[in-house]
CSV table of C-alpha atoms in Angstrom, one decimal:
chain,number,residue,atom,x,y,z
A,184,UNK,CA,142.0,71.5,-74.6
A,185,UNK,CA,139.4,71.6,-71.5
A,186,UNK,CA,139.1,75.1,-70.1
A,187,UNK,CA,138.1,75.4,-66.4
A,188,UNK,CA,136.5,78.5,-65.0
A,189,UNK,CA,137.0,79.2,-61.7
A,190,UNK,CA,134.0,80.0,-60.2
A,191,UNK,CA,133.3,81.4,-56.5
A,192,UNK,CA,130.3,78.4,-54.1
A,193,UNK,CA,128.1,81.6,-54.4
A,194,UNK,CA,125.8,80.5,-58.0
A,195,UNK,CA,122.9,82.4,-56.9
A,196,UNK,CA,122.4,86.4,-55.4
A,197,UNK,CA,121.8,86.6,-52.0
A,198,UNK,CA,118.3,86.1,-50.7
A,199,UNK,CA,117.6,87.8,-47.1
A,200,UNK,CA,116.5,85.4,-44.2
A,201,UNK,CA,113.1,86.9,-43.8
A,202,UNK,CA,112.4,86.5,-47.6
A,203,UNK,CA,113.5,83.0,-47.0
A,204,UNK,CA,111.5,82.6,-43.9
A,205,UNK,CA,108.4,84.0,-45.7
A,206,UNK,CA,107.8,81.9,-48.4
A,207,UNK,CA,108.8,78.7,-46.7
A,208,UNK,CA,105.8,80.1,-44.4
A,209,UNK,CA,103.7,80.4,-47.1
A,210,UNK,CA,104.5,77.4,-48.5
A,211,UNK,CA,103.6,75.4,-45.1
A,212,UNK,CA,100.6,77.2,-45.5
A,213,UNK,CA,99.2,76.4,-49.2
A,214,UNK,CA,100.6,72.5,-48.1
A,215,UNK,CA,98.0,72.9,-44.7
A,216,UNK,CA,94.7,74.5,-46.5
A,217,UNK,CA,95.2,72.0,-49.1
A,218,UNK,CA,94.9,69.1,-46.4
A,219,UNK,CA,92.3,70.8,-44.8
A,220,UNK,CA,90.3,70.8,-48.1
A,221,UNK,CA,91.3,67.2,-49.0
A,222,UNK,CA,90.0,66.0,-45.6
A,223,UNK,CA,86.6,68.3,-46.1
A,224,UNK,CA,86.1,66.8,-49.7
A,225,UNK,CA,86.4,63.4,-48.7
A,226,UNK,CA,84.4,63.5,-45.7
A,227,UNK,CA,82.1,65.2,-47.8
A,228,UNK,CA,82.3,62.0,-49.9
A,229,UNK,CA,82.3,59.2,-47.2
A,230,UNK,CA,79.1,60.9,-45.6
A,231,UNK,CA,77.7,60.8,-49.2
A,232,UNK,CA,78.8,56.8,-49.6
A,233,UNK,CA,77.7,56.2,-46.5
A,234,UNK,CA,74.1,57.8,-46.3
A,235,UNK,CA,72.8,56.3,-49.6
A,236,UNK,CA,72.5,52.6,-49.3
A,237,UNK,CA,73.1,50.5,-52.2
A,238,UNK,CA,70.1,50.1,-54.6
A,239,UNK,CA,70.1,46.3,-53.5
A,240,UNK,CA,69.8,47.1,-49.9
A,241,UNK,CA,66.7,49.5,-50.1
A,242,UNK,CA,63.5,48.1,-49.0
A,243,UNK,CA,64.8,44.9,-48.6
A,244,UNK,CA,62.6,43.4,-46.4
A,245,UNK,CA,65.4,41.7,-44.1
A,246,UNK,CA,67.0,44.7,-43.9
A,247,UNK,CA,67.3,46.3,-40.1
A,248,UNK,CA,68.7,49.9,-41.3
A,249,UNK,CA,67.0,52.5,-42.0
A,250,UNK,CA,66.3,52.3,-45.4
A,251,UNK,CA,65.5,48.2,-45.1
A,252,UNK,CA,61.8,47.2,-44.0
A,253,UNK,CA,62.1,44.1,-41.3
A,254,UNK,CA,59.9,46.6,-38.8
A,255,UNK,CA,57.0,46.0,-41.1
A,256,UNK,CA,58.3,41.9,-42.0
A,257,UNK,CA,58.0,41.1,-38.5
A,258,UNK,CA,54.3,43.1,-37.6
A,259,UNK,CA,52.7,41.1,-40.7
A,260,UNK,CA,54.3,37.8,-38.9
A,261,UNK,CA,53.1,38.8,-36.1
A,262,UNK,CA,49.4,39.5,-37.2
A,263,UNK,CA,49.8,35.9,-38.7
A,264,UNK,CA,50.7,36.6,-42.1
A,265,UNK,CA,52.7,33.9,-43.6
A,266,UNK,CA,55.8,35.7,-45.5
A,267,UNK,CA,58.2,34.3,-48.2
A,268,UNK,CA,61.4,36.2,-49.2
A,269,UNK,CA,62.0,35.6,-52.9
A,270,UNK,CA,64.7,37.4,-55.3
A,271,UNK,CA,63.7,36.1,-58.6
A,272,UNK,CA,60.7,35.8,-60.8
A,273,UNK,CA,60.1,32.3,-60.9
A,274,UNK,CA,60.1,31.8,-57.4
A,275,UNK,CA,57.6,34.2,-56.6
A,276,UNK,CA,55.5,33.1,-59.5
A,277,UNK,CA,56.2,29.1,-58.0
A,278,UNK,CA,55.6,30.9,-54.3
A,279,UNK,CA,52.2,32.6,-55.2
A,280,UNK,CA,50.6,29.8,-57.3
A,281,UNK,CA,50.6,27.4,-54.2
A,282,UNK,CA,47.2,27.1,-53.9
A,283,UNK,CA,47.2,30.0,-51.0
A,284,UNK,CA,45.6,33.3,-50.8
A,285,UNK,CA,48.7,35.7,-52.1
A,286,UNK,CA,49.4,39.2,-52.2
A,287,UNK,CA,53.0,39.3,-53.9
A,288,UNK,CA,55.1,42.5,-53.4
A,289,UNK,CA,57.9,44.0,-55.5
A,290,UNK,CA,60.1,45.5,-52.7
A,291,UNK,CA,63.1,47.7,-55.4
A,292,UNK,CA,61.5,47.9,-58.9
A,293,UNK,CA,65.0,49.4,-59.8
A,294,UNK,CA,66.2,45.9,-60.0
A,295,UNK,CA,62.9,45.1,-62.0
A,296,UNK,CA,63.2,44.6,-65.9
A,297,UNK,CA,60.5,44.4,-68.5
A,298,UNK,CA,60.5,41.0,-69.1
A,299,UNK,CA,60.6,40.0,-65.0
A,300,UNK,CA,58.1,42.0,-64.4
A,301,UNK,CA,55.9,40.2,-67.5
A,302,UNK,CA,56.6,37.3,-66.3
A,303,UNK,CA,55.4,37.9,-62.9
A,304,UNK,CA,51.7,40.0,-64.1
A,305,UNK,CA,52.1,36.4,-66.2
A,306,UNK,CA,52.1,33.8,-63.3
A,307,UNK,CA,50.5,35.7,-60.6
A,308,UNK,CA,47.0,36.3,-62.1
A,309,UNK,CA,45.3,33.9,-59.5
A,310,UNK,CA,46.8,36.2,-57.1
A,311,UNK,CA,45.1,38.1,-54.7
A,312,UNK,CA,46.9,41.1,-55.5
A,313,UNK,CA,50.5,42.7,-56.7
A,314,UNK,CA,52.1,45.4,-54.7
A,315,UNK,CA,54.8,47.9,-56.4
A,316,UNK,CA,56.0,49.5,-53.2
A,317,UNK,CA,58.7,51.4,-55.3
A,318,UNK,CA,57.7,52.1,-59.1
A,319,UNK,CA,60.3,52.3,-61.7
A,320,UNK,CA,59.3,55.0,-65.0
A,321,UNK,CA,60.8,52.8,-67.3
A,322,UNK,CA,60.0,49.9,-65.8
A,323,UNK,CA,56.0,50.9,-65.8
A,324,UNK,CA,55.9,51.9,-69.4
A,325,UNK,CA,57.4,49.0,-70.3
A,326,UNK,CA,54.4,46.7,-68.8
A,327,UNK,CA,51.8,49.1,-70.6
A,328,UNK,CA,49.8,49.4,-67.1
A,329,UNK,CA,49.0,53.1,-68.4
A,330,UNK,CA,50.7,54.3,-65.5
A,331,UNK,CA,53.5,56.7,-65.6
A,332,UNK,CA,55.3,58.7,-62.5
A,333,UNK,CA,56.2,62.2,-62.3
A,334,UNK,CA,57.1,64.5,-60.2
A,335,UNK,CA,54.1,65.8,-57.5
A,336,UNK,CA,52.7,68.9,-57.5
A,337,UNK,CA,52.2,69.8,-54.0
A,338,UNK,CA,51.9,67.1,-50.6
A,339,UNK,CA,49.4,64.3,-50.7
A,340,UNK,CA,45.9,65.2,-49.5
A,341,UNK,CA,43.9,63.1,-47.7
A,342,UNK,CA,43.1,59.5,-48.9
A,343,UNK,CA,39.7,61.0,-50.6
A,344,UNK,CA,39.3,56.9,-51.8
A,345,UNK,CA,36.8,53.9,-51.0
A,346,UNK,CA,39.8,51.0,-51.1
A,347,UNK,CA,39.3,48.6,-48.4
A,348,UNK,CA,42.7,48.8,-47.4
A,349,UNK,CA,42.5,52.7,-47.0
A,350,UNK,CA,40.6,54.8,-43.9
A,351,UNK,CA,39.0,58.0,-44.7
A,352,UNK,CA,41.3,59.5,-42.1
A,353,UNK,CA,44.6,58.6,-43.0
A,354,UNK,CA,47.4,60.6,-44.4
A,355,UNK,CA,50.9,59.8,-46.0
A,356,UNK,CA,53.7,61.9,-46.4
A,357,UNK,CA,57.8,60.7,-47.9
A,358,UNK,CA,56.5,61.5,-51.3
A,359,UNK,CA,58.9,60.6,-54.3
A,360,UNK,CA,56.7,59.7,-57.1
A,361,UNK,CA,53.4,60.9,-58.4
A,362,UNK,CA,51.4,58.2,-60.0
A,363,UNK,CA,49.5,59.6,-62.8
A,364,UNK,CA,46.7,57.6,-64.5
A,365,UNK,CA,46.4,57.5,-68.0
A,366,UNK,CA,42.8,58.4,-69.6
A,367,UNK,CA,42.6,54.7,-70.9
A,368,UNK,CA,43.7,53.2,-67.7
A,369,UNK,CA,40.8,55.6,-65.6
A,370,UNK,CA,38.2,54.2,-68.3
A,371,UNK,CA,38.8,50.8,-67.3
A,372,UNK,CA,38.0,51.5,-63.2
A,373,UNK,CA,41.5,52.7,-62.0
A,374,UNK,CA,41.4,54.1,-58.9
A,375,UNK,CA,43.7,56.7,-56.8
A,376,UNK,CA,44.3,57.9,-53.6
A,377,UNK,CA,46.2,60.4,-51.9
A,378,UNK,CA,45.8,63.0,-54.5
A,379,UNK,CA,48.9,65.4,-55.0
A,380,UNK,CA,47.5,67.5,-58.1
A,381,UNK,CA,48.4,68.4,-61.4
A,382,UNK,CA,51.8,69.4,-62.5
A,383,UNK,CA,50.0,72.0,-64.9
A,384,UNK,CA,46.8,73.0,-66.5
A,385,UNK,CA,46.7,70.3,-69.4
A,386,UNK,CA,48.0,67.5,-67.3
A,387,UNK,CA,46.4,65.0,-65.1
A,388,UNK,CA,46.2,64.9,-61.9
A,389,UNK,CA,48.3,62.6,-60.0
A,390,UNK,CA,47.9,60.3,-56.7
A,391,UNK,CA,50.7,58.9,-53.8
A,392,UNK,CA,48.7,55.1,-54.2
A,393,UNK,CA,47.0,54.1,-57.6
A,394,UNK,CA,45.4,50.6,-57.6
A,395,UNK,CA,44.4,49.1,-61.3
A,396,UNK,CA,41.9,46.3,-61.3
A,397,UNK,CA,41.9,42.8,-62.6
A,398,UNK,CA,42.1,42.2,-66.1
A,399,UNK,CA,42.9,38.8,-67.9
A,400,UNK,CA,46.3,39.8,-68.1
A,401,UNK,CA,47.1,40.6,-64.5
A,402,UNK,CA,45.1,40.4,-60.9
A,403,UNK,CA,44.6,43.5,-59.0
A,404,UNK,CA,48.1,45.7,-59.2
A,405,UNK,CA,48.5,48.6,-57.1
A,406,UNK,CA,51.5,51.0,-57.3
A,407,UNK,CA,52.4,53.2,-54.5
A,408,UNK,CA,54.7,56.4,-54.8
A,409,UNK,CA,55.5,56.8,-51.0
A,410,UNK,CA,58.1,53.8,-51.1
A,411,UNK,CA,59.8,55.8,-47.8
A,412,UNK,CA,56.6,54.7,-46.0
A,413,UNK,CA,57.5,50.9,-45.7
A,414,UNK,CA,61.2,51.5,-44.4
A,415,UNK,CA,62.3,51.2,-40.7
A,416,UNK,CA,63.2,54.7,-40.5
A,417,UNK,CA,59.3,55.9,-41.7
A,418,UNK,CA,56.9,53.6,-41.1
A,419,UNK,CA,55.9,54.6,-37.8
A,420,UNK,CA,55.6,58.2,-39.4
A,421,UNK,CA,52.2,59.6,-40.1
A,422,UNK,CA,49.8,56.4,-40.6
A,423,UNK,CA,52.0,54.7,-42.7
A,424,UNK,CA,52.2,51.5,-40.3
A,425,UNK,CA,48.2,51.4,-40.5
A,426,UNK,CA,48.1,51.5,-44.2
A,427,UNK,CA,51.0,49.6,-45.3
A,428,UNK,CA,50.3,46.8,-42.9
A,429,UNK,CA,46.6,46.4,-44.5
A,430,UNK,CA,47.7,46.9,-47.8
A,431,UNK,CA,50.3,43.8,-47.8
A,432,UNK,CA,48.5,41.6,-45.0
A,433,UNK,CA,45.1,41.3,-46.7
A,434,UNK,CA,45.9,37.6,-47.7
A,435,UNK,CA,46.7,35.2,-45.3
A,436,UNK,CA,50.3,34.4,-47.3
A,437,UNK,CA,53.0,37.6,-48.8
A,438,UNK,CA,55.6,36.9,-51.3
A,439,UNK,CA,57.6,39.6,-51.0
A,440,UNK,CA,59.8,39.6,-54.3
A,441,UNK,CA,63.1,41.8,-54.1
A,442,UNK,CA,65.2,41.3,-57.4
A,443,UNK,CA,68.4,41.1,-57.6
A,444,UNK,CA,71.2,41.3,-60.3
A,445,UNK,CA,71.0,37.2,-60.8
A,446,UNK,CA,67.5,37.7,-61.7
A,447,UNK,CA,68.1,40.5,-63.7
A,448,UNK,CA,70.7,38.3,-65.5
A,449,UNK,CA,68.0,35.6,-66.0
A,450,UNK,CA,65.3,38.2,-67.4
A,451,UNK,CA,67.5,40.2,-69.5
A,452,UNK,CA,65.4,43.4,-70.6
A,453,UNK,CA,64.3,43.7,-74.0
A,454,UNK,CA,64.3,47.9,-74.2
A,455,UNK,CA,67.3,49.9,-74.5
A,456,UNK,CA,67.3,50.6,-70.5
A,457,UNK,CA,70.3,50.3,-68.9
A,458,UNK,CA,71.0,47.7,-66.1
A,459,UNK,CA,73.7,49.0,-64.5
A,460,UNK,CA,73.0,49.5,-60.4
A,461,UNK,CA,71.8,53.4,-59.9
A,462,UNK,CA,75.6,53.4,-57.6
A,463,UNK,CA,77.4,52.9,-60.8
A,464,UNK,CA,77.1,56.6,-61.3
A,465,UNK,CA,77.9,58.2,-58.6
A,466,UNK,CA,81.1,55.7,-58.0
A,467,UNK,CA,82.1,57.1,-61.5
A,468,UNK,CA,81.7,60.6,-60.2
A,469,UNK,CA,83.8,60.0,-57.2
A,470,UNK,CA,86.4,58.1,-59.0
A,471,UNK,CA,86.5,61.0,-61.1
A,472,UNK,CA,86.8,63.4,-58.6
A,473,UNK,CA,90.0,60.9,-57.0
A,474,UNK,CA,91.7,60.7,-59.9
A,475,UNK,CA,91.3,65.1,-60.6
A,476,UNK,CA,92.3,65.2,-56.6
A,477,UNK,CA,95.5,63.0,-57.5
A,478,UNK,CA,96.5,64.3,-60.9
A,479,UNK,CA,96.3,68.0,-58.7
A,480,UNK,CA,98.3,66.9,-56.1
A,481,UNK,CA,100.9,65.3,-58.3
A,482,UNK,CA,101.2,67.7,-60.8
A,483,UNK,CA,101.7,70.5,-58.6
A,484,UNK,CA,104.3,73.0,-59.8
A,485,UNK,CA,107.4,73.0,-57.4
A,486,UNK,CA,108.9,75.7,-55.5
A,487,UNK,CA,112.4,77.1,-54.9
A,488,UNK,CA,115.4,74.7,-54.8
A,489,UNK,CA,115.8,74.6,-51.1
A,490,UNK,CA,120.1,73.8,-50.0
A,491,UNK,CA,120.4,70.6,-48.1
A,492,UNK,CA,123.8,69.3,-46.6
A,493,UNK,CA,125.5,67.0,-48.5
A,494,UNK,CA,126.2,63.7,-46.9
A,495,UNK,CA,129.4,63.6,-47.0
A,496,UNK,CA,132.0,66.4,-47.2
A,497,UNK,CA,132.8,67.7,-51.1
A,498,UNK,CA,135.9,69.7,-51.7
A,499,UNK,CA,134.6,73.1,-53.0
A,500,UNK,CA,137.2,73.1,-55.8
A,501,UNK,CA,135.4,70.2,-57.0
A,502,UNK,CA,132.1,71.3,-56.4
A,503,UNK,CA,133.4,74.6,-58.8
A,504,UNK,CA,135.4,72.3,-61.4
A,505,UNK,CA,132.2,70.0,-62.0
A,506,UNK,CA,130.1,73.3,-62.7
A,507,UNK,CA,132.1,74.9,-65.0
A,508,UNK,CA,132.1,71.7,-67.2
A,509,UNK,CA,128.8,71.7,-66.9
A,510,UNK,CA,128.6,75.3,-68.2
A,511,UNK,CA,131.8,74.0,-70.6
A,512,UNK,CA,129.6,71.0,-72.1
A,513,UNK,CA,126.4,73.2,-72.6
A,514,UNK,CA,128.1,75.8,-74.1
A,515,UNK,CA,126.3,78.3,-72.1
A,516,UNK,CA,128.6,81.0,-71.9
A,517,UNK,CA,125.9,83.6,-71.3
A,518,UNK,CA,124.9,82.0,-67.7
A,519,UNK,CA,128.8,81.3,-66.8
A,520,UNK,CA,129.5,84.9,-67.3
A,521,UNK,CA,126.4,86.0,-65.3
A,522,UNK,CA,127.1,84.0,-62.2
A,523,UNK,CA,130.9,85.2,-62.5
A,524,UNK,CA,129.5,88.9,-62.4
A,525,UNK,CA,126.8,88.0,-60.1
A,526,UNK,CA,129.5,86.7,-57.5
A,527,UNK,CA,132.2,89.5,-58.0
A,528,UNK,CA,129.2,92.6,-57.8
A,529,UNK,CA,128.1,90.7,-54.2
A,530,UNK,CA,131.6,90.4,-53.2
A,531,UNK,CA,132.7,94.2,-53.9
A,532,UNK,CA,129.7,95.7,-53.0
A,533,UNK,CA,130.6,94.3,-49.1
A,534,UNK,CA,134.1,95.4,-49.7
A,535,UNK,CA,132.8,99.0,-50.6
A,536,UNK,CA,130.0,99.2,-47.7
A,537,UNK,CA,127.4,98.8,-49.9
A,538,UNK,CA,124.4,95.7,-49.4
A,539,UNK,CA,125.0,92.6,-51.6
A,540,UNK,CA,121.9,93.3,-53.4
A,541,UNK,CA,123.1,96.8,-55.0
A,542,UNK,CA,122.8,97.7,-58.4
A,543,UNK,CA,125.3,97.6,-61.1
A,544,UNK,CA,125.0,101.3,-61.1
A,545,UNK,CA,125.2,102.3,-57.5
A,546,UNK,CA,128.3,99.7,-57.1
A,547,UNK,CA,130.3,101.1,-60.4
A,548,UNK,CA,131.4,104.2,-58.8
A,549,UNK,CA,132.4,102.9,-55.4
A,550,UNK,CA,134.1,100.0,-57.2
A,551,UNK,CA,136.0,102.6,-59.1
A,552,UNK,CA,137.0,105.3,-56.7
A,553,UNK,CA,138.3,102.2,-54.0
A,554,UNK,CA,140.0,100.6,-57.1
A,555,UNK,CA,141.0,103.8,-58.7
A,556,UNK,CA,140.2,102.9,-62.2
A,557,UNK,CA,137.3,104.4,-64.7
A,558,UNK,CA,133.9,104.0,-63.4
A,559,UNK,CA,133.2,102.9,-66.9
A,560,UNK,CA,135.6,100.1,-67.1
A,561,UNK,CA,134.2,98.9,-63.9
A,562,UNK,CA,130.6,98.9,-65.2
A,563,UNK,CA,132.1,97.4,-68.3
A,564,UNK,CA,133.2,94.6,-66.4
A,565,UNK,CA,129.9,93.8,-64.6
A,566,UNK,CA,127.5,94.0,-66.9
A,567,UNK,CA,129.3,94.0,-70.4
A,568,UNK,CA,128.6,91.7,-73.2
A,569,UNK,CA,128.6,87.8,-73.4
A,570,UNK,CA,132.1,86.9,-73.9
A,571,UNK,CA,132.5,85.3,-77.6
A,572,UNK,CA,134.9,81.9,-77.1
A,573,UNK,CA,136.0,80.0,-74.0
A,574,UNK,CA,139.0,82.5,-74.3
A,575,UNK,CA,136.7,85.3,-73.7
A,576,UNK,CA,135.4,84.0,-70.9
A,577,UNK,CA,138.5,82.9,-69.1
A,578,UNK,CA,139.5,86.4,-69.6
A,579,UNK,CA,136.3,88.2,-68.3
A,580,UNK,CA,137.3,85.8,-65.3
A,581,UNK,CA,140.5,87.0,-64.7
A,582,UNK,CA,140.1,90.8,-64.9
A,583,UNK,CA,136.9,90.3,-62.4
A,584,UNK,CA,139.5,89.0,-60.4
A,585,UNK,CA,142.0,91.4,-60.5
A,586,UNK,CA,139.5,94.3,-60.0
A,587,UNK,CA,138.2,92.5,-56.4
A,588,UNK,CA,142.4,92.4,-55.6
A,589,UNK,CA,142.8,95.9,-56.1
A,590,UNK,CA,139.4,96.9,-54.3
A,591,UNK,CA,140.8,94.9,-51.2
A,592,UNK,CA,144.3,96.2,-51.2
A,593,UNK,CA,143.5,99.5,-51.8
């Protein structure tokens, strides 16, 4: 036999409108500073993406944004210098062995591996000389030129050097690298300018420009650490333009060599160095960050059940009947017999001229001396014990019942 307990549309206790009002505020509010800070992060990140050119893109020598070098392309063209754009080895090798005065130049040595870079010391050794405008650590001890970068100690001094391609009077600044010499590679005439000091007391001293001289396994090599001093947005600073310009157009022909994956594909590197482009970790960071940002905004715990109107019009007696076999199917006697109370205490406390929201014990004795029945029975009846069957309950249901009749015709 299906038992169905009447139950009164009221399921919850009544919440005031300003309470309401209040958190739906707040609410609106955590949803609006929560915008406010996706907007900041990801502008944040855009700016980020946006000011750091890829790795293939910097120094690139037909590149017209800041961090490219065309400004200093087109003065060497214009001073006559004939100049090739290469991206591998092999044609700068093929370029430079022409017959021609060269000077080849390594525009990103990030893209440089070990064996690329061997092959070029290799092929260019009738060369007049090679240019690192951007030296790699790894990529340096790899090629055993005994040079190694750090970081400098202090700003680059003045050139304090005899190279022809350096004036006593010039300076440099956009230092990233100091080039430090090693003992053997002093010994055998290597010579520095721009001196930025030691990192410490045992250490030697470092240099902005370092140039090594011929040996039969490579022509002249020199190795700059002010790679900021070729680009479009700093040559003109300082007398970068000066010294850049007669550092790469001392031969009448430039091969200016900027690697590229392909070539890095061709020359795979025979150390453990990674390959992977310098913006593969920073992408991992920020896809990180998305996917935190995402699984934040989608996991986010949800509020209050907020009523909505129903589209189309449901009897309440249904509404009630499909509830209590709910509660029926569950078993859950203890919650039907709360919102039953619930209801009734809400009801009789407006019938007595008390707020909806009274207590048990305040509402007992004005329940009882309107119904004229024990206070005790009445507090019995409201918050008593879970009824023990379905019986039980229908029972607790009808005296609740019976006590709001008498409170209303009394």
């Amino acid at each position: 036999m299906t038992t169905t307990v009447a139950t009164s549309a009221t399921d919850a206790s009544p919440v005031s409108a300003s309470g309401v009002d209040g958190r739906r505020a707040l609410r609106r509010g955590r949803t609006v500073v929560l915008w406010v800070v996706a907007l900041v992060v990801g502008g944040a990140l855009i700016a980020v993406a946006a000011g750091s050119p890829p790795p293939e893109d910097y120094l690139h020598p037909d590149g017209t944004g800041q961090s490219g070098t065309r400004a200093l392309v087109e003065v060497l063209r214009e001073q006559g210098v004939d100049v090739d754009v290469v991206s591998t080895a092999q044609e700068a090798v093929d370029a430079a062995g022409d017959g021609r005065g060269a000077t080849v130049v390594v525009g990103n040595s990030d893209l440089l591996t070990d064996s690329a870079g061997r092959r070029l010391l290799e092929g260019t050794r009738r060369a007049d000389r090679v240019v690192l405008l951007d030296g790699a650590p790894g990529m340096l001890d790899a090629l055993g030129l005994g040079l190694t970068l750090g970081v400098p100690a202090k700003e680059p001094a003045a050139a304090d050097c005899s190279l022809p391609w350096v004036e006593g009077g010039d300076r440099v600044s956009r230092l990233s690298w100091s080039v430090v010499p090693s003992a053997a590679a002093r010994a055998s005439g290597a010579r520095g300018c721009f001196p930025t000091g030691s990192a410490g007391p045992d250490l030697p001293a470092g240099f902005a420009a370092v140039e090594l001289p011929a040996t039969s396994d490579h022509t002249v090599v020199t190795v700059l650490g002010i790679p900021d001093a070729a680009t479009n947005r700093f040559v003109t600073e300082a007398d970068h333009a000066g010294l850049v310009v007669r550092l790469l157009g001392g031969s009448p022909h430039l091969v200016w060599y900027h690697p590229d994956y392909e070539d890095a594909a061709a020359n795979p590197p025979t150390t453990d160095d990674s390959v992977w482009p310098e913006s593969v970790g920073p992408g991992l960071v920020v896809l990180a960050l998305a996917f935190v940002a995402f699984a934040l905004a989608r996991g986010r715990r949800l509020g209050r059940l907020v009523p909505e109107p129903l589209p189309v019009v449901v009897r309440a007696a249904e509404t009630t009947e499909s509830r209590a076999e709910l509660y029926r199917a569950a078993a859950d006697r203890h919650r039907a017999a709360a919102v039953l109370r619930r209801a009734s205490a809400a009801r009789l406390a407006t019938r007595v001229g008390l707020p909806p929201t009274a207590s048990v014990d305040a509402l007992a004795p004005a329940v009882a001396d309107a119904a004229g029945v024990p206070a005790v029975d009445v507090d019995l009846l409201l918050q008593g014990g879970v009824p023990a069957d379905d019986a039980g309950l229908v029972t607790l249901a009808q005296q609740l019942a019976h006590l709001e009749e008498k409170v209303r015709t009394s």
